[in-house]
Coordinates of C-alpha atoms in Angstrom, one line a residue:
M1 CA 103.4 -0.8 -13.0
K2 CA 102.9 -1.4 -9.2
K3 CA 104.7 1.9 -8.4
I4 CA 102.5 3.8 -10.8
V5 CA 99.3 2.3 -9.2
L6 CA 100.6 3.1 -5.7
F7 CA 101.5 6.6 -6.7
F8 CA 97.9 7.1 -8.1
V9 CA 96.3 5.9 -4.9
L10 CA 98.5 8.1 -2.7
F11 CA 97.9 11.1 -4.9
F12 CA 94.1 10.5 -5.2
V13 CA 93.3 9.9 -1.5
P14 CA 94.4 13.4 -0.2
F15 CA 92.2 15.1 -2.8
F16 CA 89.2 12.8 -2.3
V17 CA 88.9 12.7 1.5
P18 CA 88.4 16.4 2.2
L19 CA 85.5 16.5 -0.3
T20 CA 83.7 13.9 1.8
L21 CA 84.3 15.9 5.0
L22 CA 83.0 19.2 3.6
H23 CA 80.4 20.6 6.0
A24 CA 77.1 20.9 4.1
E25 CA 74.5 23.7 4.6
E26 CA 71.6 23.0 7.0
I27 CA 69.2 24.7 9.4
K28 CA 70.2 23.5 12.8
S29 CA 66.9 24.7 14.3
F30 CA 63.8 26.6 13.3
D31 CA 61.9 27.7 16.4
A32 CA 58.8 29.8 15.9
S33 CA 56.3 31.4 18.2
I34 CA 52.8 32.6 17.2
A35 CA 50.7 34.8 19.5
I36 CA 47.0 35.1 18.5
G37 CA 45.4 38.3 19.6
K38 CA 41.8 39.1 20.6
D39 CA 41.5 41.3 17.6
G40 CA 41.9 38.3 15.2
S41 CA 45.5 39.1 14.2
F42 CA 48.6 37.2 15.2
T43 CA 52.3 38.0 15.6
V44 CA 55.0 35.6 14.4
S45 CA 58.6 35.3 15.6
E46 CA 60.9 32.9 13.8
Q47 CA 64.3 32.1 15.3
I48 CA 66.4 30.3 12.6
L49 CA 69.9 29.0 13.3
Y50 CA 71.4 28.6 9.9
D51 CA 74.7 26.8 9.3
F52 CA 76.3 27.7 6.0
G53 CA 79.0 25.1 6.7
S54 CA 81.9 25.5 4.3
A55 CA 79.9 27.5 1.8
E56 CA 80.4 31.3 1.5
K57 CA 77.1 33.1 1.0
H58 CA 75.7 36.6 1.5
G59 CA 72.7 35.4 3.6
I60 CA 69.4 33.6 3.2
F61 CA 66.0 33.8 1.5
R62 CA 62.8 33.5 3.5
T63 CA 59.4 33.0 1.8
I64 CA 56.3 34.0 3.8
P65 CA 52.8 33.2 2.5
H66 CA 50.8 36.2 1.4
E67 CA 47.7 34.6 -0.2
K68 CA 45.1 32.7 1.7
V69 CA 42.2 30.5 0.7
N70 CA 39.2 30.6 3.0
S71 CA 36.7 27.8 3.7
D72 CA 34.6 28.8 0.6
G73 CA 37.6 28.5 -1.7
K74 CA 37.9 32.3 -2.0
R75 CA 41.4 33.7 -2.4
F76 CA 42.5 36.9 -0.8
L77 CA 45.7 38.5 0.4
M78 CA 46.6 38.6 4.1
D79 CA 48.0 41.8 5.6
I80 CA 51.7 41.1 6.5
G81 CA 53.2 44.0 8.5
S82 CA 55.8 45.2 11.0
L83 CA 58.5 43.1 9.3
S84 CA 61.9 43.1 11.0
V85 CA 65.0 40.9 10.8
V86 CA 67.7 40.8 13.5
D87 CA 70.5 38.5 14.6
G88 CA 70.7 36.7 18.0
E89 CA 71.9 39.9 19.7
E90 CA 69.0 42.0 18.2
K91 CA 71.3 43.7 15.7
P92 CA 69.4 44.5 12.4
Y93 CA 70.1 42.6 9.2
D94 CA 70.0 44.3 5.8
F95 CA 67.1 42.8 3.8
T96 CA 64.9 43.5 0.8
K97 CA 61.3 42.5 0.3
S98 CA 59.5 41.5 -2.9
T99 CA 56.1 39.8 -3.6
D100 CA 54.5 38.0 -6.5
G101 CA 51.0 38.3 -5.0
K102 CA 51.0 34.8 -3.5
K103 CA 54.0 35.1 -1.3
I104 CA 56.5 37.5 0.1
E105 CA 60.2 36.8 -0.3
L106 CA 62.8 38.3 2.0
K107 CA 66.4 38.5 0.8
I108 CA 68.4 38.8 4.0
G109 CA 72.1 39.7 4.2
D110 CA 74.7 42.2 3.1
P111 CA 75.3 41.8 -0.7
N112 CA 78.9 43.1 -0.2
T113 CA 79.8 40.6 2.6
L114 CA 80.3 36.8 2.4
I115 CA 79.7 34.8 5.5
T116 CA 80.2 31.1 6.5
G117 CA 79.5 28.9 9.5
E118 CA 76.5 29.4 11.9
H119 CA 74.4 32.5 12.0
A120 CA 71.1 33.3 13.8
Y121 CA 68.2 35.1 12.1
V122 CA 65.2 36.3 14.0
I123 CA 62.3 37.3 11.7
R124 CA 59.2 39.0 13.2
Y125 CA 56.0 40.1 11.5
T126 CA 52.2 40.5 12.1
V127 CA 49.4 38.9 10.2
R128 CA 45.9 40.2 9.7
G129 CA 43.4 38.0 7.9
G130 CA 45.3 34.8 8.6
L131 CA 42.6 33.0 10.6
T132 CA 39.8 31.0 9.1
Y133 CA 36.3 31.2 10.5
F134 CA 33.9 28.2 10.5
S135 CA 30.4 27.9 11.8
D136 CA 31.4 26.0 15.0
H137 CA 35.0 27.1 15.5
D138 CA 37.8 29.4 14.4
E139 CA 41.1 28.1 13.2
L140 CA 44.8 28.9 12.6
Y141 CA 46.2 27.0 9.7
W142 CA 49.8 28.1 9.3
Q143 CA 52.7 26.7 7.2
V144 CA 55.3 27.4 9.9
T145 CA 58.5 26.9 7.9
G146 CA 57.3 27.1 4.3
T147 CA 58.5 24.5 1.8
Q148 CA 61.0 26.6 -0.2
W149 CA 64.1 25.7 1.8
Q150 CA 66.7 23.9 -0.2
V151 CA 68.6 22.6 2.8
P152 CA 67.5 20.2 5.5
M153 CA 66.1 21.3 8.9
Q154 CA 67.3 19.3 11.8
A155 CA 64.6 20.4 14.3
V156 CA 61.4 22.4 14.0
S157 CA 59.3 23.7 16.9
V158 CA 56.4 26.2 17.2
A159 CA 54.7 27.6 20.3
I160 CA 51.2 29.0 19.7
T161 CA 49.6 31.2 22.3
L162 CA 45.8 31.6 22.5
P163 CA 44.3 34.9 23.8
E164 CA 43.0 33.1 26.9
A165 CA 43.1 29.8 28.6
I166 CA 40.7 27.2 27.1
E167 CA 39.9 23.7 28.2
E168 CA 42.0 21.2 26.3
S169 CA 38.8 19.3 25.2
S170 CA 37.8 22.5 23.3
V171 CA 41.1 22.8 21.4
R172 CA 41.8 20.9 18.1
M173 CA 45.4 20.4 17.4
T174 CA 47.0 18.9 14.2
C175 CA 50.3 19.1 12.5
Y176 CA 51.7 18.1 9.1
T177 CA 55.1 17.4 7.7
G178 CA 56.4 17.1 4.2
S179 CA 55.5 18.9 1.0
S180 CA 52.9 21.6 0.8
D181 CA 50.0 19.1 0.2
S182 CA 51.3 16.3 2.4
S183 CA 49.1 14.6 5.0
N184 CA 52.0 13.1 6.9
S185 CA 52.1 13.9 10.6
D186 CA 55.6 13.0 11.7
C187 CA 55.3 15.6 14.5
T188 CA 54.0 16.0 18.0
T189 CA 51.4 18.4 19.6
S190 CA 50.8 19.2 23.3
Y191 CA 48.6 21.7 25.2
A192 CA 48.9 23.4 28.6
K193 CA 46.6 26.3 29.7
N194 CA 46.6 28.5 26.6
L195 CA 49.9 27.3 25.0
I196 CA 50.1 24.8 22.1
T197 CA 53.4 23.3 21.2
V198 CA 54.3 21.5 18.0
S199 CA 57.6 19.8 17.2
S200 CA 59.0 17.7 14.4
N201 CA 59.9 14.1 15.2
Q202 CA 62.5 13.8 12.5
P203 CA 64.7 16.2 10.4
I204 CA 62.8 17.9 7.6
S205 CA 64.1 17.3 4.1
P206 CA 64.7 20.0 1.5
G207 CA 61.5 21.2 -0.2
E208 CA 59.4 20.1 2.8
G209 CA 58.1 21.8 5.9
V210 CA 55.9 21.8 9.0
T211 CA 52.3 23.1 9.2
A212 CA 50.4 23.7 12.4
V213 CA 46.6 23.7 12.7
V214 CA 44.8 24.9 15.8
G215 CA 41.0 25.1 16.2
F216 CA 39.4 26.9 19.1
P217 CA 35.8 27.9 20.1
K218 CA 34.0 30.8 18.6
N219 CA 33.9 34.3 20.3
I220 CA 37.5 34.0 21.5
V221 CA 38.8 36.3 18.7
A222 CA 37.3 39.0 16.6
V223 CA 36.2 38.1 13.0
L224 CA 38.2 40.0 10.4
E225 CA 36.4 40.3 7.1

């Protein structure tokens, strides 16, 4: 009986241990930059270092917000244009774009090729109609990462450039972490000249994200109706 038990243990361990050592999927880093223009539009660049680990996949999905709600509760579509996706060496990726009205979904990768391990994705686009205009200030409210990722993000950062240098006392900075309606702020903001930086303090769980909010004085950017 002892021999049978010993055989079972020796047989089971080699099959069990590798499963615990499997390298799970994750986003190593999500670094975004947003440049707000005088014309009221802004450009976005997202540098995503995605680690597929031991999984074999064709690529990734990236969801970008398309619908916006203004301060009066009115819903309208933002103009998302100049979309491009390249790797870390500026080589283009194959991708397809679809929309359901509220969001744009990018399916990035070659459907005929399986990949694994770490891969860099650089997604760039422009946004018109993405700012919100209040009576005393204008504001960028942007869900930087989205909350559709099904893998954790180890680190998130965003650099937001204003069209001109503004006194820090005139700039309002807030950031949120968690689900789309979360009020958690496990993140840090800083300001120097015309550059706002936001960074997460902890890894971001699947289904959660990072949102940046920047308010600045009127008459810095054009009002887009």
